[in-house]
Amino acid sequence: MDVKTLHQQFKTLNNKTIEVKGWVRNNRAQKAFGFIDLNDGTSFQGIQVVYEEGVVEAFKATQKIRVGSSVEITGTLIETPDMKQPFEVKATSVNLIGDASEDYPIQPKRHSREFLRQNAHLRPRTNLFTAVFRVRSILTHAIHSYFQERNFIHLASPIITGVDAEGAGEFFRLTGFDLNKIPKNDQGNIDFKQDFFGKATYLTVTGQLEAEVFAQAFSKAYTFGPTFRAEKSNTPIHASEFWMVEPELAFTDLKGNMDSAEEMVKYIIQYVLDRTPEEMAFFDKFVQKGLLKKLHEVVNKPFKQVTHKEAIDILIHANVRFENQPIQGGDLATEHEKYLVKHFDGPVFVTDWPKNIKAFYMRLNDDNETVAAMDLLVPQAGELIGGSQREERLEMLQSRMKEMGIPEADLWWYLDLRKYGTTPHSGYGLGFDRMLMYLTGVENIRDVIPFPRTPKHCDF
Amino acid sequence: MDVKTLHQQFKTLNNKTIEVKGWVRNNRAQKAFGFIDLNDGTSFQGIQVVYEEGVVEAFKATQKIRVGSSVEITGTLIETPDMKQPFEVKATSVNLIGDASEDYPIQPKRHSREFLRQNAHLRPRTNLFTAVFRVRSILTHAIHSYFQERNFIHLASPIITGVDAEGAGEFFRLTGFDLNKIPKNDQGNIDFKQDFFGKATYLTVTGQLEAEVFAQAFSKAYTFGPTFRAEKSNTPIHASEFWMVEPELAFTDLKGNMDSAEEMVKYIIQYVLDRTPEEMAFFDKFVQKGLLKKLHEVVNKPFKQVTHKEAIDILIHANVRFENQPIQGGDLATEHEKYLVKHFDGPVFVTDWPKNIKAFYMRLNDDNETVAAMDLLVPQAGELIGGSQREERLEMLQSRMKEMGIPEADLWWYLDLRKYGTTPHSGYGLGFDRMLMYLTGVENIRDVIPFPRTPKHCDF
């Protein structure tokens, strides 16, 4: 029987004999009795096992079982309505399955986050990371469930790509070449024709363009998979490998796009709140005070909307001395985002951004200056979602690509989508790991990814 | 309203005015009327739109609308109980949204699979690929649902890795170096310390080892993500980028492992059968005759078991001339797998394989010659799943690694799992794309992956 089942069924199991396996989180041996905190990871809350001399077999051996060991316990479940925990198990036998040597790093005390990162293979056994990674798993399913229930088609957009989709950014290069013997062609350049794929290849930075292909066939599509940036940013919010959710909707304008994003964010938060009350209460208490209040507000309030121009006006007239002066046509700094979220008292979409600071595929507005883009700003996290209506008009797209120096040759197939049955369509991207930071209150992306990859760090 | 909703609600919509958007799959213009086959991709079956001179606005323009165009149609839904389709839409207006130029490649006729691969950006608009990719999406959700309902924790195992986990195989190398300027150290070797991650890095070939970390914390864990092989195999079943499902179960032996695999396979097949009856009927009729019968048998029959030794005995005594002579201690060839599946009249687990042809992490049996491994063989696909009990004993694992020349330095954390609370544990791997081939009857892996990557092919 697993620990989760014991918690669910302790009332019917009262006074019954049960067997349970798990790991010893703590073992407090007294003279004639002792307590083992046991968990098998199926539940946030473990169980308390009491062992007494004369009742449990091999009392002395049980006293010596070290933290981190795996054990099999047989005993009687006893309801304990007057105590902190609803029941305990009175052991009749405690069998050691796998010892933990004395140098086990995860002792029942406070460890620094950095120490736990260095022990990423053991940190899922701590309360914090048990909670983070369970919520991560359930959030994954929340996302799939949201889109599948609405008949979106999931596609695994390719990781290996020959396309620089954003027209910018730093890419990881991928090769089948022996780096000691890179072949050159007659011009003395690297001969990528001889490489595994017959061309230069990279790790993808987005699955959006491929998702558009699917939207133009299925009406609604989404990607959910890993993306990569070779940025040498050592910040709490940058990782070299992270997961993105990228939905695309045909026959949908910017308004429909925002409606979808708002509904999705509310759905996935509620989904997690419903399924992990213990973990969320733990985060609220120990990681970020006020977390639950913040999340409930996001779920319950309609998101607001403001154009980029209006937002800059608000910032200019704000009675605040910003480090970065807000200017029309300019980007929003983090301090600006924070001010706006406060100003609107909750999540707000900033729409219609200056074309010069946005990507080539965003739809040009009639003013010829702005594009039909939207960023969703939320309290404490800043930008959570970025999206836009896509440029569906072939000539406009071509002229934007020319302006921004993006070669048509790589994207012939993307242009074809505008040649054959184009539709007004929209999409957005949600950084999955940042969403998880927002949900848990955990402030470093290294602590929400099981085995994070950052500059100079690729362990495990 | 989308096409799926029309199909679901046509009875209540009879004689009502409806609006629908989609793409023109065919337009058969007669003298005074015409038919448009319309689909928006939300449903396998499209709808028939009738337009008549004098009823529809702009009759002549409607006649000229080309295949592949996107349109918005207003009209009256009419039940047609005597015809092939249950209803049709009598159009009052047909508005062109996006034209398709005359060279639209996907015309209503038979196209070769190779031609469609070259047009991977348009092939989701064909019947075959609409069906394949919808089933792919639903199979994705089936897998998550199976594991999530059973409290397995999903982890996104890392794509970028410094570890050669299988101790063999061909890896894609990943680098932040400019390939024209690769730095060397004093010994004249490539100085990977200067590379982005400070070491040589590759694309992962498996997430199993990281899944074991999670199983040793949560009891049950699974990965589901992309993996890579730089094999120059141009076969119908090899791709360079493919998705794997890799569950790991603590406190579980080989028998429990097989039980889980069998239950999972049956669950995901039934899940897809229940949700895509039209698509599955299409595959059964046009792609692989007998497909549904095969799948129903897999769902309903208990899987059989045979040891590798017994399997070889069966092959040796079979009244068949094999091209590859079966020998004790040797691997199974495809022809052997086919024979065994026929012999057992259905899926069969082959267990307890010679240690010399299996990976270092598989648990050594007491005979010191075989390991507690299992392959699941199924009709027509051969090996669908491979798994094993993992070697949980530290010394045994170290000695196997030494035997096979796998350095401990890379895998210190994997060895730690045996040092601190080790448990008997097991896991298996399912090739997602091959499972999809098996489910659909599609015989080339290039036709079940949206944008396949194979040697010399990295388009889109």
PDB file of C-alpha atoms in Angstrom, chain A residues 162-408:
ATOM      1  CA  GLY A 162      17.794  24.646 -40.037  1.00  0.00           C
ATOM      2  CA  VAL A 163      15.750  27.813 -39.518  1.00  0.00           C
ATOM      3  CA  ASP A 164      16.495  30.954 -37.500  1.00  0.00           C
ATOM      4  CA  ALA A 165      12.842  31.722 -36.801  1.00  0.00           C
ATOM      5  CA  GLU A 166      13.026  34.798 -34.641  1.00  0.00           C
ATOM      6  CA  GLY A 167      15.584  36.434 -36.879  1.00  0.00           C
ATOM      7  CA  ALA A 168      17.744  37.011 -33.829  1.00  0.00           C
ATOM      8  CA  GLY A 169      18.979  35.296 -30.705  1.00  0.00           C
ATOM      9  CA  GLU A 170      21.796  32.963 -29.893  1.00  0.00           C
ATOM     10  CA  PHE A 171      21.645  29.415 -31.118  1.00  0.00           C
ATOM     11  CA  PHE A 172      23.250  26.192 -30.096  1.00  0.00           C
ATOM     12  CA  ARG A 173      24.864  24.594 -33.077  1.00  0.00           C
ATOM     13  CA  LEU A 174      24.388  20.898 -33.592  1.00  0.00           C
ATOM     14  CA  THR A 175      26.641  18.725 -35.698  1.00  0.00           C
ATOM     15  CA  GLY A 176      27.551  15.202 -36.630  1.00  0.00           C
ATOM     16  CA  PHE A 177      31.096  16.384 -37.510  1.00  0.00           C
ATOM     17  CA  ASP A 178      34.137  15.285 -35.573  1.00  0.00           C
ATOM     18  CA  LEU A 179      35.189  18.700 -34.259  1.00  0.00           C
ATOM     19  CA  ASN A 180      38.839  17.807 -34.924  1.00  0.00           C
ATOM     20  CA  LYS A 181      38.142  17.203 -38.605  1.00  0.00           C
ATOM     21  CA  ILE A 182      35.677  19.718 -39.936  1.00  0.00           C
ATOM     22  CA  PRO A 183      35.592  19.517 -43.733  1.00  0.00           C
ATOM     23  CA  LYS A 184      35.991  22.651 -45.851  1.00  0.00           C
ATOM     24  CA  ASN A 185      34.754  23.304 -49.355  1.00  0.00           C
ATOM     25  CA  ASP A 186      36.657  24.824 -52.286  1.00  0.00           C
ATOM     26  CA  GLN A 187      36.046  28.338 -50.978  1.00  0.00           C
ATOM     27  CA  GLY A 188      37.626  27.422 -47.649  1.00  0.00           C
ATOM     28  CA  ASN A 189      34.296  27.573 -45.830  1.00  0.00           C
ATOM     29  CA  ILE A 190      32.909  24.812 -43.656  1.00  0.00           C
ATOM     30  CA  ASP A 191      31.247  22.296 -45.948  1.00  0.00           C
ATOM     31  CA  PHE A 192      27.924  21.781 -44.201  1.00  0.00           C
ATOM     32  CA  LYS A 193      26.764  19.704 -47.169  1.00  0.00           C
ATOM     33  CA  GLN A 194      28.860  16.953 -45.638  1.00  0.00           C
ATOM     34  CA  ASP A 195      27.278  17.310 -42.222  1.00  0.00           C
ATOM     35  CA  PHE A 196      24.665  14.850 -40.973  1.00  0.00           C
ATOM     36  CA  PHE A 197      21.703  16.794 -42.295  1.00  0.00           C
ATOM     37  CA  GLY A 198      23.486  18.278 -45.298  1.00  0.00           C
ATOM     38  CA  LYS A 199      23.158  21.792 -43.878  1.00  0.00           C
ATOM     39  CA  ALA A 200      23.968  23.895 -40.826  1.00  0.00           C
ATOM     40  CA  THR A 201      21.632  22.925 -37.981  1.00  0.00           C
ATOM     41  CA  TYR A 202      20.658  24.364 -34.613  1.00  0.00           C
ATOM     42  CA  LEU A 203      18.504  23.665 -31.606  1.00  0.00           C
ATOM     43  CA  THR A 204      15.101  25.268 -31.993  1.00  0.00           C
ATOM     44  CA  VAL A 205      14.204  28.518 -30.251  1.00  0.00           C
ATOM     45  CA  THR A 206      10.466  28.211 -30.962  1.00  0.00           C
ATOM     46  CA  GLY A 207       7.909  25.819 -32.398  1.00  0.00           C
ATOM     47  CA  GLN A 208       5.574  28.610 -33.440  1.00  0.00           C
ATOM     48  CA  LEU A 209       6.113  28.503 -37.187  1.00  0.00           C
ATOM     49  CA  GLU A 210       5.450  24.775 -37.305  1.00  0.00           C
ATOM     50  CA  ALA A 211       2.412  25.267 -35.071  1.00  0.00           C
ATOM     51  CA  GLU A 212       1.075  27.714 -37.654  1.00  0.00           C
ATOM     52  CA  VAL A 213       1.283  24.926 -40.241  1.00  0.00           C
ATOM     53  CA  PHE A 214      -0.960  22.808 -38.055  1.00  0.00           C
ATOM     54  CA  ALA A 215      -3.362  25.658 -37.281  1.00  0.00           C
ATOM     55  CA  GLN A 216      -3.810  26.157 -41.023  1.00  0.00           C
ATOM     56  CA  ALA A 217      -4.954  22.534 -41.272  1.00  0.00           C
ATOM     57  CA  PHE A 218      -6.687  21.792 -37.943  1.00  0.00           C
ATOM     58  CA  SER A 219      -7.834  25.348 -36.991  1.00  0.00           C
ATOM     59  CA  LYS A 220      -6.405  24.902 -33.484  1.00  0.00           C
ATOM     60  CA  ALA A 221      -2.984  23.501 -32.620  1.00  0.00           C
ATOM     61  CA  TYR A 222      -0.392  23.699 -29.861  1.00  0.00           C
ATOM     62  CA  THR A 223       3.183  22.750 -29.191  1.00  0.00           C
ATOM     63  CA  PHE A 224       4.541  21.887 -25.771  1.00  0.00           C
ATOM     64  CA  GLY A 225       8.178  21.000 -25.720  1.00  0.00           C
ATOM     65  CA  PRO A 226      11.756  22.073 -25.064  1.00  0.00           C
ATOM     66  CA  THR A 227      13.334  25.146 -26.630  1.00  0.00           C
ATOM     67  CA  PHE A 228      16.857  26.511 -26.308  1.00  0.00           C
ATOM     68  CA  ARG A 229      18.879  29.722 -26.033  1.00  0.00           C
ATOM     69  CA  ALA A 230      22.669  29.937 -26.023  1.00  0.00           C
ATOM     70  CA  GLU A 231      22.540  33.228 -24.119  1.00  0.00           C
ATOM     71  CA  LYS A 232      25.257  33.669 -21.550  1.00  0.00           C
ATOM     72  CA  SER A 233      22.785  35.135 -19.046  1.00  0.00           C
ATOM     73  CA  ASN A 234      23.393  34.145 -15.466  1.00  0.00           C
ATOM     74  CA  THR A 235      20.132  35.410 -14.019  1.00  0.00           C
ATOM     75  CA  PRO A 236      17.449  33.779 -11.866  1.00  0.00           C
ATOM     76  CA  ILE A 237      15.029  33.691 -14.811  1.00  0.00           C
ATOM     77  CA  HIS A 238      17.200  32.420 -17.686  1.00  0.00           C
ATOM     78  CA  ALA A 239      17.939  28.805 -18.515  1.00  0.00           C
ATOM     79  CA  SER A 240      19.562  27.438 -21.655  1.00  0.00           C
ATOM     80  CA  GLU A 241      16.922  24.724 -21.980  1.00  0.00           C
ATOM     81  CA  PHE A 242      13.296  25.403 -21.087  1.00  0.00           C
ATOM     82  CA  TRP A 243       9.794  24.313 -22.110  1.00  0.00           C
ATOM     83  CA  MET A 244       7.376  26.424 -24.067  1.00  0.00           C
ATOM     84  CA  VAL A 245       3.638  26.131 -24.708  1.00  0.00           C
ATOM     85  CA  GLU A 246       2.750  27.635 -28.089  1.00  0.00           C
ATOM     86  CA  PRO A 247      -0.886  27.542 -29.254  1.00  0.00           C
ATOM     87  CA  GLU A 248      -1.982  28.802 -32.683  1.00  0.00           C
ATOM     88  CA  LEU A 249      -5.559  29.571 -33.724  1.00  0.00           C
ATOM     89  CA  ALA A 250      -6.791  30.035 -37.276  1.00  0.00           C
ATOM     90  CA  PHE A 251      -9.722  32.372 -37.989  1.00  0.00           C
ATOM     91  CA  THR A 252      -8.800  34.283 -34.816  1.00  0.00           C
ATOM     92  CA  ASP A 253      -7.843  37.910 -34.263  1.00  0.00           C
ATOM     93  CA  LEU A 254      -5.946  39.537 -31.413  1.00  0.00           C
ATOM     94  CA  LYS A 255      -9.057  39.723 -29.244  1.00  0.00           C
ATOM     95  CA  GLY A 256      -9.763  36.006 -29.652  1.00  0.00           C
ATOM     96  CA  ASN A 257      -6.109  35.366 -28.905  1.00  0.00           C
ATOM     97  CA  MET A 258      -6.282  37.240 -25.603  1.00  0.00           C
ATOM     98  CA  ASP A 259      -9.520  35.481 -24.672  1.00  0.00           C
ATOM     99  CA  SER A 260      -7.816  32.134 -25.207  1.00  0.00           C
ATOM    100  CA  ALA A 261      -4.715  33.122 -23.207  1.00  0.00           C
ATOM    101  CA  GLU A 262      -6.801  34.427 -20.305  1.00  0.00           C
ATOM    102  CA  GLU A 263      -9.006  31.355 -20.182  1.00  0.00           C
ATOM    103  CA  MET A 264      -5.987  29.055 -20.374  1.00  0.00           C
ATOM    104  CA  VAL A 265      -4.047  30.768 -17.575  1.00  0.00           C
ATOM    105  CA  LYS A 266      -7.073  30.684 -15.286  1.00  0.00           C
ATOM    106  CA  TYR A 267      -7.789  27.059 -16.102  1.00  0.00           C
ATOM    107  CA  ILE A 268      -4.280  25.784 -15.388  1.00  0.00           C
ATOM    108  CA  ILE A 269      -3.972  27.704 -12.118  1.00  0.00           C
ATOM    109  CA  GLN A 270      -7.327  26.399 -10.919  1.00  0.00           C
ATOM    110  CA  TYR A 271      -6.400  22.888 -12.045  1.00  0.00           C
ATOM    111  CA  VAL A 272      -3.271  22.927  -9.902  1.00  0.00           C
ATOM    112  CA  LEU A 273      -4.993  24.572  -6.919  1.00  0.00           C
ATOM    113  CA  ASP A 274      -7.652  21.853  -6.977  1.00  0.00           C
ATOM    114  CA  ARG A 275      -5.186  18.985  -7.107  1.00  0.00           C
ATOM    115  CA  THR A 276      -2.291  20.023  -4.863  1.00  0.00           C
ATOM    116  CA  PRO A 277      -3.758  21.812  -1.832  1.00  0.00           C
ATOM    117  CA  GLU A 278      -1.025  20.614   0.535  1.00  0.00           C
ATOM    118  CA  GLU A 279       1.803  21.642  -1.749  1.00  0.00           C
ATOM    119  CA  MET A 280       0.240  25.038  -2.463  1.00  0.00           C
ATOM    120  CA  ALA A 281      -0.317  25.683   1.244  1.00  0.00           C
ATOM    121  CA  PHE A 282       3.340  24.829   1.823  1.00  0.00           C
ATOM    122  CA  PHE A 283       4.490  27.358  -0.795  1.00  0.00           C
ATOM    123  CA  ASP A 284       2.153  29.974   0.650  1.00  0.00           C
ATOM    124  CA  LYS A 285       3.579  29.428   4.110  1.00  0.00           C
ATOM    125  CA  PHE A 286       7.274  28.863   3.446  1.00  0.00           C
ATOM    126  CA  VAL A 287       8.140  30.206   0.002  1.00  0.00           C
ATOM    127  CA  GLN A 288       5.989  33.217  -0.802  1.00  0.00           C
ATOM    128  CA  LYS A 289       3.588  34.730   1.692  1.00  0.00           C
ATOM    129  CA  GLY A 290       0.378  35.778  -0.040  1.00  0.00           C
ATOM    130  CA  LEU A 291       0.851  33.364  -2.921  1.00  0.00           C
ATOM    131  CA  LEU A 292      -2.621  31.846  -2.686  1.00  0.00           C
ATOM    132  CA  LYS A 293      -4.273  35.253  -2.472  1.00  0.00           C
ATOM    133  CA  LYS A 294      -2.381  36.361  -5.586  1.00  0.00           C
ATOM    134  CA  LEU A 295      -3.413  33.244  -7.496  1.00  0.00           C
ATOM    135  CA  HIS A 296      -7.044  33.414  -6.448  1.00  0.00           C
ATOM    136  CA  GLU A 297      -7.181  36.993  -7.655  1.00  0.00           C
ATOM    137  CA  VAL A 298      -5.751  36.033 -11.023  1.00  0.00           C
ATOM    138  CA  VAL A 299      -8.322  33.273 -11.375  1.00  0.00           C
ATOM    139  CA  ASN A 300     -11.243  35.453 -10.364  1.00  0.00           C
ATOM    140  CA  LYS A 301     -10.602  38.839 -11.927  1.00  0.00           C
ATOM    141  CA  PRO A 302     -11.111  39.673 -15.584  1.00  0.00           C
ATOM    142  CA  PHE A 303      -7.770  40.664 -17.107  1.00  0.00           C
ATOM    143  CA  LYS A 304      -7.478  44.287 -18.197  1.00  0.00           C
ATOM    144  CA  GLN A 305      -6.270  45.706 -21.510  1.00  0.00           C
ATOM    145  CA  VAL A 306      -4.230  48.747 -22.424  1.00  0.00           C
ATOM    146  CA  THR A 307      -2.446  49.714 -25.612  1.00  0.00           C
ATOM    147  CA  HIS A 308       1.291  50.179 -25.494  1.00  0.00           C
ATOM    148  CA  LYS A 309       0.787  53.875 -26.249  1.00  0.00           C
ATOM    149  CA  GLU A 310      -1.654  54.315 -23.379  1.00  0.00           C
ATOM    150  CA  ALA A 311       0.654  52.363 -21.096  1.00  0.00           C
ATOM    151  CA  ILE A 312       3.587  54.643 -21.863  1.00  0.00           C
ATOM    152  CA  ASP A 313       1.340  57.651 -21.248  1.00  0.00           C
ATOM    153  CA  ILE A 314       0.406  56.255 -17.849  1.00  0.00           C
ATOM    154  CA  LEU A 315       4.064  55.726 -17.037  1.00  0.00           C
ATOM    155  CA  ILE A 316       5.051  59.211 -18.198  1.00  0.00           C
ATOM    156  CA  HIS A 317       2.385  60.761 -15.996  1.00  0.00           C
ATOM    157  CA  ALA A 318       3.110  58.531 -13.039  1.00  0.00           C
ATOM    158  CA  ASN A 319       4.399  60.206  -9.951  1.00  0.00           C
ATOM    159  CA  VAL A 320       7.422  57.904  -9.896  1.00  0.00           C
ATOM    160  CA  ARG A 321      11.084  58.364 -10.721  1.00  0.00           C
ATOM    161  CA  PHE A 322      11.911  55.418 -13.012  1.00  0.00           C
ATOM    162  CA  GLU A 323      15.488  54.403 -13.638  1.00  0.00           C
ATOM    163  CA  ASN A 324      14.552  53.898 -17.279  1.00  0.00           C
ATOM    164  CA  GLN A 325      12.647  56.852 -18.700  1.00  0.00           C
ATOM    165  CA  PRO A 326       9.471  55.553 -20.420  1.00  0.00           C
ATOM    166  CA  ILE A 327       9.280  56.746 -24.021  1.00  0.00           C
ATOM    167  CA  GLN A 328       6.715  56.324 -26.772  1.00  0.00           C
ATOM    168  CA  GLY A 329       7.958  53.699 -29.196  1.00  0.00           C
ATOM    169  CA  GLY A 330      10.251  52.140 -26.609  1.00  0.00           C
ATOM    170  CA  ASP A 331      10.204  48.836 -24.771  1.00  0.00           C
ATOM    171  CA  LEU A 332       8.879  48.294 -21.243  1.00  0.00           C
ATOM    172  CA  ALA A 333      11.451  47.779 -18.501  1.00  0.00           C
ATOM    173  CA  THR A 334      10.740  45.495 -15.553  1.00  0.00           C
ATOM    174  CA  GLU A 335      10.026  48.498 -13.301  1.00  0.00           C
ATOM    175  CA  HIS A 336       7.456  49.705 -15.831  1.00  0.00           C
ATOM    176  CA  GLU A 337       5.747  46.329 -15.904  1.00  0.00           C
ATOM    177  CA  LYS A 338       5.587  46.321 -12.116  1.00  0.00           C
ATOM    178  CA  TYR A 339       4.049  49.787 -12.063  1.00  0.00           C
ATOM    179  CA  LEU A 340       1.430  48.868 -14.651  1.00  0.00           C
ATOM    180  CA  VAL A 341       0.366  45.711 -12.849  1.00  0.00           C
ATOM    181  CA  LYS A 342      -0.049  47.771  -9.671  1.00  0.00           C
ATOM    182  CA  HIS A 343      -1.845  50.531 -11.547  1.00  0.00           C
ATOM    183  CA  PHE A 344      -4.356  48.065 -12.979  1.00  0.00           C
ATOM    184  CA  ASP A 345      -4.470  46.066  -9.742  1.00  0.00           C
ATOM    185  CA  GLY A 346      -3.959  42.731 -11.497  1.00  0.00           C
ATOM    186  CA  PRO A 347      -3.089  41.071 -14.783  1.00  0.00           C
ATOM    187  CA  VAL A 348      -3.133  43.319 -17.826  1.00  0.00           C
ATOM    188  CA  PHE A 349      -2.618  42.780 -21.550  1.00  0.00           C
ATOM    189  CA  VAL A 350      -0.471  45.425 -23.221  1.00  0.00           C
ATOM    190  CA  THR A 351      -1.432  45.517 -26.906  1.00  0.00           C
ATOM    191  CA  ASP A 352      -0.394  47.141 -30.184  1.00  0.00           C
ATOM    192  CA  TRP A 353       3.343  47.386 -29.789  1.00  0.00           C
ATOM    193  CA  PRO A 354       5.760  49.447 -31.879  1.00  0.00           C
ATOM    194  CA  LYS A 355       6.700  47.279 -34.861  1.00  0.00           C
ATOM    195  CA  ASN A 356      10.413  47.979 -34.484  1.00  0.00           C
ATOM    196  CA  ILE A 357      10.725  46.104 -31.217  1.00  0.00           C
ATOM    197  CA  LYS A 358       8.683  43.071 -32.271  1.00  0.00           C
ATOM    198  CA  ALA A 359       9.154  40.050 -34.545  1.00  0.00           C
ATOM    199  CA  PHE A 360       8.678  39.964 -38.306  1.00  0.00           C
ATOM    200  CA  TYR A 361       5.624  37.704 -38.273  1.00  0.00           C
ATOM    201  CA  MET A 362       3.387  40.006 -36.228  1.00  0.00           C
ATOM    202  CA  ARG A 363       0.508  41.627 -38.071  1.00  0.00           C
ATOM    203  CA  LEU A 364       1.037  45.248 -39.045  1.00  0.00           C
ATOM    204  CA  ASN A 365      -1.748  47.556 -37.877  1.00  0.00           C
ATOM    205  CA  ASP A 366      -3.320  50.109 -40.209  1.00  0.00           C
ATOM    206  CA  ASP A 367      -1.241  52.892 -38.589  1.00  0.00           C
ATOM    207  CA  ASN A 368       1.789  51.245 -40.192  1.00  0.00           C
ATOM    208  CA  GLU A 369       3.672  51.834 -36.943  1.00  0.00           C
ATOM    209  CA  THR A 370       2.384  49.235 -34.534  1.00  0.00           C
ATOM    210  CA  VAL A 371       1.714  45.515 -34.701  1.00  0.00           C
ATOM    211  CA  ALA A 372      -1.205  43.506 -33.307  1.00  0.00           C
ATOM    212  CA  ALA A 373       0.896  42.073 -30.483  1.00  0.00           C
ATOM    213  CA  MET A 374       0.018  41.461 -26.858  1.00  0.00           C
ATOM    214  CA  ASP A 375       2.053  40.807 -23.717  1.00  0.00           C
ATOM    215  CA  LEU A 376       0.325  39.605 -20.584  1.00  0.00           C
ATOM    216  CA  LEU A 377       1.788  41.211 -17.458  1.00  0.00           C
ATOM    217  CA  VAL A 378       1.008  39.663 -14.084  1.00  0.00           C
ATOM    218  CA  PRO A 379       1.808  40.658 -10.506  1.00  0.00           C
ATOM    219  CA  GLN A 380       5.326  39.663  -9.437  1.00  0.00           C
ATOM    220  CA  ALA A 381       6.322  37.822 -12.615  1.00  0.00           C
ATOM    221  CA  GLY A 382       6.034  40.590 -15.175  1.00  0.00           C
ATOM    222  CA  GLU A 383       5.575  39.184 -18.674  1.00  0.00           C
ATOM    223  CA  LEU A 384       4.030  35.731 -18.516  1.00  0.00           C
ATOM    224  CA  ILE A 385       2.756  35.414 -22.086  1.00  0.00           C
ATOM    225  CA  GLY A 386       3.683  37.027 -25.372  1.00  0.00           C
ATOM    226  CA  GLY A 387       1.602  36.710 -28.487  1.00  0.00           C
ATOM    227  CA  SER A 388       0.232  38.358 -31.570  1.00  0.00           C
ATOM    228  CA  GLN A 389      -2.038  38.177 -34.500  1.00  0.00           C
ATOM    229  CA  ARG A 390       0.187  36.810 -37.286  1.00  0.00           C
ATOM    230  CA  GLU A 391       0.718  38.618 -40.555  1.00  0.00           C
ATOM    231  CA  GLU A 392      -1.517  36.654 -42.927  1.00  0.00           C
ATOM    232  CA  ARG A 393      -1.020  38.907 -45.984  1.00  0.00           C
ATOM    233  CA  LEU A 394       1.710  37.529 -48.235  1.00  0.00           C
ATOM    234  CA  GLU A 395       3.034  40.858 -49.557  1.00  0.00           C
ATOM    235  CA  MET A 396       3.074  42.503 -46.125  1.00  0.00           C
ATOM    236  CA  LEU A 397       4.946  39.550 -44.671  1.00  0.00           C
ATOM    237  CA  GLN A 398       7.476  39.561 -47.470  1.00  0.00           C
ATOM    238  CA  SER A 399       8.082  43.259 -47.089  1.00  0.00           C
ATOM    239  CA  ARG A 400       8.543  42.929 -43.303  1.00  0.00           C
ATOM    240  CA  MET A 401      11.012  40.076 -43.832  1.00  0.00           C
ATOM    241  CA  LYS A 402      12.951  42.193 -46.304  1.00  0.00           C
ATOM    242  CA  GLU A 403      12.994  45.127 -43.880  1.00  0.00           C
ATOM    243  CA  MET A 404      14.367  42.898 -41.135  1.00  0.00           C
ATOM    244  CA  GLY A 405      16.830  41.009 -43.311  1.00  0.00           C
ATOM    245  CA  ILE A 406      15.222  37.599 -43.038  1.00  0.00           C
ATOM    246  CA  PRO A 407      15.901  35.465 -46.138  1.00  0.00           C
ATOM    247  CA  GLU A 408      12.836  33.993 -47.829  1.00  0.00           C
TER     248      GLU A 408
END
